[in-house]
Amino acid sequence: MANPVLPSSGALSPLGLDAVRLSPGFWGDRVALNHEVTIAHCQEWMEREGWIGNFRGDRPRRGREFSDSEIYKLLEAMAWAGHPELPALAETVARAQEGDGYLNTRWTGSRYTDLEWGHELYCYGHLIQAGVARLRNHGEDRLTEVAVRAADHVCRRFMDGTQTCGHPEIEMALVELYRATGTERYLELARRLVERRGLPALGEIHLGRAYFQDDVRLRQAQSFRGHAVRALYLACGAVDVAVETGDEELLKSIETQWERTVARRTHLTGGMGSRHADEAFGEDYELPPDRAYSETCAGIASIMLSHRLLLATGDARYADLAERTLYNVLATALALDGRSFFYANPLAVRVPAEPVIGVVNHSAGGGLRSPWFDVSCCPSNIARTLASVAAYVATGSGDGVQIHQFTPGEIRHDGLALRVETGYPWSGEVRVRVLEGGGGRISLRVPAWASGATLRYEAAGAAPDGGRDGAGAGGSEAVRRVEPGYAVVERDWRPGDELRLELPMAPRWTYPDRRIDALRGCAAVERGPLVYCAESVGDEPPLTGMAALPSSPPAEHSSDGTVELEVEAVLGTPDSDAWPYSSKAGGWPYQPQREPGTGTGTALRLVPYHRWGNRGPATMRVWLPVADRTVADETVAEKTVAEKTVAERPSAG
Amino acid sequence: MANPVLPSSGALSPLGLDAVRLSPGFWGDRVALNHEVTIAHCQEWMEREGWIGNFRGDRPRRGREFSDSEIYKLLEAMAWAGHPELPALAETVARAQEGDGYLNTRWTGSRYTDLEWGHELYCYGHLIQAGVARLRNHGEDRLTEVAVRAADHVCRRFMDGTQTCGHPEIEMALVELYRATGTERYLELARRLVERRGLPALGEIHLGRAYFQDDVRLRQAQSFRGHAVRALYLACGAVDVAVETGDEELLKSIETQWERTVARRTHLTGGMGSRHADEAFGEDYELPPDRAYSETCAGIASIMLSHRLLLATGDARYADLAERTLYNVLATALALDGRSFFYANPLAVRVPAEPVIGVVNHSAGGGLRSPWFDVSCCPSNIARTLASVAAYVATGSGDGVQIHQFTPGEIRHDGLALRVETGYPWSGEVRVRVLEGGGGRISLRVPAWASGATLRYEAAGAAPDGGRDGAGAGGSEAVRRVEPGYAVVERDWRPGDELRLELPMAPRWTYPDRRIDALRGCAAVERGPLVYCAESVGDEPPLTGMAALPSSPPAEHSSDGTVELEVEAVLGTPDSDAWPYSSKAGGWPYQPQREPGTGTGTALRLVPYHRWGNRGPATMRVWLPVADRTVADETVAEKTVAEKTVAERPSAG
């Protein structure tokens, strides 16, 4: 079966990518864009930068020490997509493999001399994942052969001893190769690599051992920490090992760490990582919107981890976080044209980028995605994730099918065939129509934010409102409230039966835990699974010194196939004149009185966060300062009077 | 004359270090500690780490590429302190100098092959400053000879062409050597090095050219930017060049950049730098308390720059910022025992350090200063600054003397001898008594925060209150209010005459400009020039989730020769139970209602920020969240009732 993650046990089972076919819609469109544009874009840049040439022996070698892994992630994307360029690229890779299976264009001749920073096992991990993808979606070929030879080489070299790689990744790859081939030594090596960390297994580095999770045994850690991508990839591998070896203590430990990390070290978007200096999680409650790192790859790694925990436990909270991260990190990182990318995904940007387009970047910022990076882990990671995103949509179990993510498409499991029709995430209506019937349960996830959701079963051929009394034609049921978690309906399904889930899509104000210092006095707006933001491009009113009035509910405007929102706000003057003390003491910004609020009341447009930065260099805010009551009173008071006058007129007429 | 900065023109003239003699007091004590402890401590660690051995040719060479500069800063400290170890250490250095004046233990054999990162000219800068210190405080010797030969070598190598060093520092050193020797080529090279930056003069680096101020011509920049120490050292050199060459445009440009940086990129403590990733200034209003970098060396560089601008212009705002930075960065960075140091000086710390003491650190944090660092620029910089700190106390001019910093000691200028007696910064009373008389003005700085300050002149032999009507014995004057800036008294001074400045020392609440996102909803407490903070050591109540009630003025308590403060506060429960939503949705910290405030009203002790971290690993906050009115009401209401009952009883009795 073709799916990136195929555990041999767990609460839920993945469906093959062929069992979940996406139609045009939010994710179906992005999958198509990826197949048509992004995969080729990545290949072009890897050629241009010489990273593919490295495999041909071109000298001097180009790119960073881990650039081989980009080709492997691209191969994985091609494998899931069934891309015609795969065999030729795989052949180029295969020719660089040494006789004993060793394969690395950077370290050939000085193998394993820098395990802390060399990334050799990390690169193998991605090679093996590409091989597994090919094996599952096509069958044995040159690529799978190369991957197996590499895995066997690693087993020979690293099965005994205390060493591991500075960058986790190979752990989950080895477990998946075990699942795909049944060869137990791959699982055993993965288990050992997970257990070695924290003994410690690596040398001292100036960033400290927590950077690569070698400070403490994984099962004893309290929270994910250090380099976010490393931490999350390691946790994925640990879940895989735990599931295959029945290590419930390890699984429970990762669940606990996930829970604490989500409660204390995760941005509203689902993004993880607060520090630029070491691309790391910060401390608990260190969640600055402007300096949020929220690396695209960490978002992807978090989706991979939540999915694994969902499969193991069936707990909806994991699908909730995956949804949040899919819509607000993954979808944000890719430009609408599929050809440029964010590396970091901050929640506030104060200074727009210089408009330099089409060149390699150190880290795209200021609202301008970059076509490529010197450390370009994110583009190929997006490509492989979109190529397999259908894996996150639904699962099966012995007694039915579970739909976790809502996007148009068809789902088949155990004789049952369902068509999902929805305008989600713009609309909250999700229709699940039975195409081919059978027995069992259909479970629909009700997200944690969807308080007040309703579900209605309509039997094939029933009148649209025939079931309102619970006993309509064909056994249709009344609309019933469903609580966050899973709404489950068990029937003997017949073609034409339909479930209609209505999720409440009113925009909502969201407030942060007060221990998050960087968000004090702010609120954000969400609608459905989407986080919204204010964006300012070019001459649009600047966002410096603005404040929002959350007393009024945001208004909705459809625009360009999306929904934009409007909130009441006060715009401050952007320059120093807004600050009454600026003329004193050389503009010293710390003064003995609270700054009196000033500004002009206005309507502030909010766009979905994943859409920002598609109109050119921009400034942006997800978290909007909340106006002081003293500021708000006047404006609000005026508004209220005006609205009341309007509202009362009809009743008086 | 012995002073680190001796411009040939300007509004004010420095006094020799022998003309300002500090007595026991805040700074006098620290100067003594430096002479007795810190200088020797630095030398011991430089031996232990092998950085002095590098000059003896010990192999392998140890330390970072710029470690030579630490020995030079130590030599400068020794030169100002008249330390007996100087000649031997200077001899060790001298023996490593090559025939043509080249001197660097790292790059010998591969000279100037990496100007971006090599630090060769940077190291010369510190060598030359050590040489100038020796020349001025002692006269020519082996050290001054080495410095001059190095400077001549640099002039030959870099006078023509377009190159410069990735780390500015040599510019101000060369100007000072010109001032000390009269050799004009040193000034000319300094001028050229300042002008070259931004043409650009250096290669591309992944941190971007703004990192080392090579993105734009200095005189066209709007603000200090990039690596904070580099930016501030360069600005120092530019002021020196501008003053000596009469380049008013350049001077004005630095003044404008200083003003904008102070208004938008400076922490309450005077600290500069908000980013760990590149030790850099952030963007305007990017001033996170927890991730404030505020490197000790950047604080020192800022003091050096403000002092230069004070000398050039006579504007009190420069002395104001120098005072703030002296008390809240320099004094903070050094432990009370003189043997350990902070590298970064954040304004909030959430997690206490692991108590590992006495080893080299990457960057001291969590309330535990470190005895040494792998990049150990700060300790020797503190040593040289304390050894010459008297330079910042007072200046002279043709018509009198100006006292900028208040600390006990004696000041001599132009026949006038003054004794300053004060308990500042604990007490606001500053007495300036004339020891030897003469004509002219005495100017006393009135800090910007000291609104309501008063000054009184009391003639020799007058009764303490004889002058209250303005016509008392000996011409004593009435107490008069003086405004921030300089209070100036011009008289024919006689021995025994006294000026008594009273600065208002009531603790005060301070609020941030609302554009500083990271400080929204917070207030800090200051008293005199000191910033205060809450600190929690060991079992003391944690600072997570606390909020302060600024409606009440802080209470004062004398403790251990200092003044501590107490404010009303509400302490939150530190763990996740404090957040009512924690049990829902896996503890997701973003929820649809504002968190209702909870907690117990209590008194919160505040200590001077420069004293924090002297009791062991600690958490700390300068900026205190301000309690919501809804939180505060109950507690405050109860208090008010209770206090009223107490207050009313006596009047009823």
Coordinates of N, CA, C and O in Angstrom, one line a residue, chain A residues 115-178:
Chain A
L115 N 30.5 13.5 13.0 CA 29.1 13.0 13.1 C 28.2 14.1 13.7 O 27.0 14.2 13.4
E116 N 28.8 15.1 14.4 CA 28.0 16.2 15.0 C 27.4 17.0 13.9 O 26.2 17.4 14.0
W117 N 28.2 17.4 12.9 CA 27.7 18.3 11.9 C 27.7 17.7 10.5 O 27.3 18.4 9.5
G118 N 28.1 16.5 10.3 CA 28.3 16.0 8.9 C 27.0 15.6 8.2 O 27.0 15.6 7.0
H119 N 26.0 15.3 8.9 CA 24.7 15.0 8.3 C 24.7 13.7 7.4 O 23.8 13.5 6.6
E120 N 25.6 12.8 7.6 CA 25.6 11.6 6.7 C 24.4 10.7 6.9 O 23.8 10.3 6.0
L121 N 24.2 10.4 8.2 CA 23.0 9.5 8.4 C 21.7 10.3 8.1 O 20.7 9.7 7.7
Y122 N 21.7 11.6 8.4 CA 20.5 12.4 8.0 C 20.2 12.2 6.5 O 19.1 12.0 6.1
C123 N 21.2 12.3 5.7 CA 21.1 12.2 4.3 C 20.6 10.8 3.9 O 19.7 10.7 3.1
Y124 N 21.1 9.8 4.5 CA 20.6 8.4 4.3 C 19.2 8.3 4.6 O 18.4 7.6 3.9
G125 N 18.8 9.0 5.7 CA 17.4 8.9 6.1 C 16.5 9.4 5.0 O 15.5 8.7 4.6
H126 N 16.8 10.5 4.4 CA 16.0 11.0 3.3 C 16.1 10.1 2.0 O 15.1 9.9 1.3
L127 N 17.3 9.5 1.8 CA 17.4 8.5 0.7 C 16.5 7.3 0.9 O 15.8 6.9 0.0
I128 N 16.5 6.8 2.1 CA 15.7 5.6 2.5 C 14.2 6.0 2.3 O 13.4 5.2 1.8
Q129 N 13.8 7.2 2.8 CA 12.4 7.5 2.7 C 12.0 7.6 1.2 O 10.9 7.2 0.8
A130 N 12.9 8.1 0.4 CA 12.6 8.1 -1.1 C 12.5 6.7 -1.6 O 11.6 6.4 -2.4
G131 N 13.4 5.8 -1.2 CA 13.3 4.4 -1.6 C 12.1 3.8 -1.1 O 11.4 3.0 -1.9
V132 N 11.6 4.0 0.1 CA 10.4 3.4 0.6 C 9.2 3.9 -0.2 O 8.3 3.2 -0.6
A133 N 9.2 5.2 -0.5 CA 8.1 5.8 -1.4 C 8.0 5.1 -2.7 O 7.0 4.7 -3.2
R134 N 9.2 4.9 -3.3 CA 9.2 4.2 -4.6 C 8.8 2.8 -4.5 O 8.0 2.3 -5.4
L135 N 9.2 2.1 -3.5 CA 8.9 0.7 -3.3 C 7.3 0.6 -3.2 O 6.7 -0.3 -3.7
R136 N 6.7 1.5 -2.4 CA 5.3 1.4 -2.1 C 4.4 1.9 -3.3 O 3.3 1.4 -3.4
N137 N 5.0 2.8 -4.1 CA 4.1 3.4 -5.1 C 4.5 2.9 -6.5 O 3.8 3.2 -7.5
H138 N 5.5 2.0 -6.5 CA 5.9 1.5 -7.9 C 6.5 0.1 -7.8 O 6.1 -0.8 -8.6
G139 N 7.4 -0.1 -6.9 CA 8.0 -1.5 -6.8 C 9.5 -1.3 -6.9 O 10.0 -0.2 -7.0
E140 N 10.2 -2.4 -6.8 CA 11.7 -2.3 -6.8 C 12.2 -1.7 -8.0 O 11.7 -2.0 -9.1
D141 N 13.2 -0.9 -7.9 CA 13.9 -0.4 -9.1 C 15.3 0.1 -8.6 O 15.7 -0.2 -7.5
R142 N 15.9 0.9 -9.4 CA 17.3 1.4 -9.1 C 17.3 2.1 -7.8 O 18.2 2.0 -7.0
L143 N 16.3 3.0 -7.6 CA 16.3 3.8 -6.4 C 16.1 3.0 -5.1 O 16.8 3.2 -4.1
T144 N 15.2 2.0 -5.2 CA 15.0 1.2 -4.0 C 16.3 0.4 -3.7 O 16.6 0.2 -2.5
E145 N 16.9 0.0 -4.7 CA 18.2 -0.8 -4.6 C 19.3 0.0 -3.9 O 19.9 -0.4 -2.9
V146 N 19.4 1.3 -4.3 CA 20.4 2.2 -3.7 C 20.1 2.4 -2.2 O 20.9 2.4 -1.4
A147 N 18.8 2.6 -2.0 CA 18.4 2.9 -0.6 C 18.6 1.7 0.3 O 19.2 1.8 1.4
V148 N 18.3 0.5 -0.2 CA 18.5 -0.7 0.6 C 20.0 -0.9 0.9 O 20.5 -1.3 2.0
R149 N 20.8 -0.7 -0.2 CA 22.3 -0.9 0.0 C 22.8 0.1 1.0 O 23.7 -0.2 1.8
A150 N 22.3 1.3 1.0 CA 22.8 2.3 1.9 C 22.3 1.9 3.4 O 23.1 2.0 4.3
A151 N 21.1 1.5 3.5 CA 20.6 1.1 4.8 C 21.5 -0.1 5.4 O 21.8 -0.1 6.6
D152 N 21.8 -1.1 4.5 CA 22.6 -2.2 4.9 C 24.0 -1.7 5.4 O 24.5 -2.2 6.4
H153 N 24.5 -0.8 4.6 CA 25.8 -0.2 5.0 C 25.8 0.4 6.4 O 26.6 0.2 7.2
V154 N 24.7 1.2 6.6 CA 24.6 1.9 7.9 C 24.4 0.9 9.0 O 25.0 1.0 10.1
C155 N 23.7 -0.2 8.8 CA 23.5 -1.2 9.8 C 24.9 -1.8 10.2 O 25.2 -2.0 11.3
R156 N 25.7 -2.1 9.1 CA 27.0 -2.7 9.4 C 27.8 -1.8 10.2 O 28.5 -2.2 11.2
R157 N 27.8 -0.5 9.9 CA 28.7 0.5 10.5 C 28.2 0.9 11.9 O 29.1 1.2 12.7
F158 N 26.9 1.1 12.1 CA 26.4 1.7 13.3 C 25.6 0.8 14.2 O 25.2 1.3 15.3
M159 N 25.4 -0.4 13.9 CA 24.6 -1.3 14.8 C 25.2 -1.4 16.2 O 24.6 -1.3 17.2
D160 N 26.6 -1.6 16.2 CA 27.2 -1.6 17.5 C 27.9 -0.3 17.7 O 28.1 0.5 16.8
G161 N 28.3 -0.1 19.0 CA 28.9 1.1 19.3 C 27.9 2.1 19.9 O 26.8 1.8 20.3
T162 N 28.4 3.4 20.0 CA 27.6 4.4 20.8 C 27.3 5.6 19.9 O 26.7 6.6 20.4
Q163 N 27.7 5.5 18.6 CA 27.6 6.7 17.8 C 26.2 6.9 17.2 O 25.5 6.0 16.9
T164 N 25.9 8.2 16.8 CA 24.7 8.5 16.0 C 25.0 9.8 15.2 O 26.2 10.2 15.2
C165 N 24.0 10.3 14.6 CA 24.2 11.5 13.7 C 23.7 12.7 14.5 O 22.7 12.7 15.2
G166 N 24.3 13.8 14.2 CA 23.9 15.1 14.8 C 22.5 15.5 14.4 O 21.8 16.3 15.2
H167 N 22.0 15.0 13.3 CA 20.7 15.4 12.9 C 19.8 14.2 12.7 O 20.0 13.4 11.8
P168 N 18.9 13.9 13.7 CA 18.0 12.8 13.5 C 17.2 12.9 12.2 O 16.9 14.0 11.8
E169 N 16.8 11.7 11.7 CA 16.0 11.6 10.5 C 15.9 10.1 10.1 O 14.9 9.6 9.8
I170 N 17.1 9.5 10.2 CA 17.2 8.1 9.7 C 16.4 7.2 10.6 O 16.0 6.1 10.1
E171 N 16.1 7.5 11.8 CA 15.3 6.6 12.7 C 14.0 6.2 12.1 O 13.7 5.1 11.9
M172 N 13.2 7.3 11.7 CA 11.9 6.9 11.1 C 12.0 6.3 9.7 O 11.2 5.4 9.4
A173 N 13.1 6.7 9.0 CA 13.3 6.1 7.7 C 13.6 4.6 7.8 O 13.0 3.8 7.1
L174 N 14.4 4.2 8.8 CA 14.7 2.8 9.0 C 13.5 2.0 9.4 O 13.3 0.9 8.9
V175 N 12.7 2.6 10.3 CA 11.5 1.8 10.7 C 10.6 1.6 9.4 O 10.0 0.5 9.2
E176 N 10.4 2.6 8.6 CA 9.6 2.5 7.4 C 10.2 1.5 6.5 O 9.4 0.7 5.9
L177 N 11.5 1.4 6.4 CA 12.1 0.4 5.5 C 11.9 -1.0 6.1 O 11.6 -1.9 5.3
Y178 N 11.9 -1.1 7.4 CA 11.6 -2.3 8.0 C 10.1 -2.7 7.7 O 9.8 -3.9 7.3

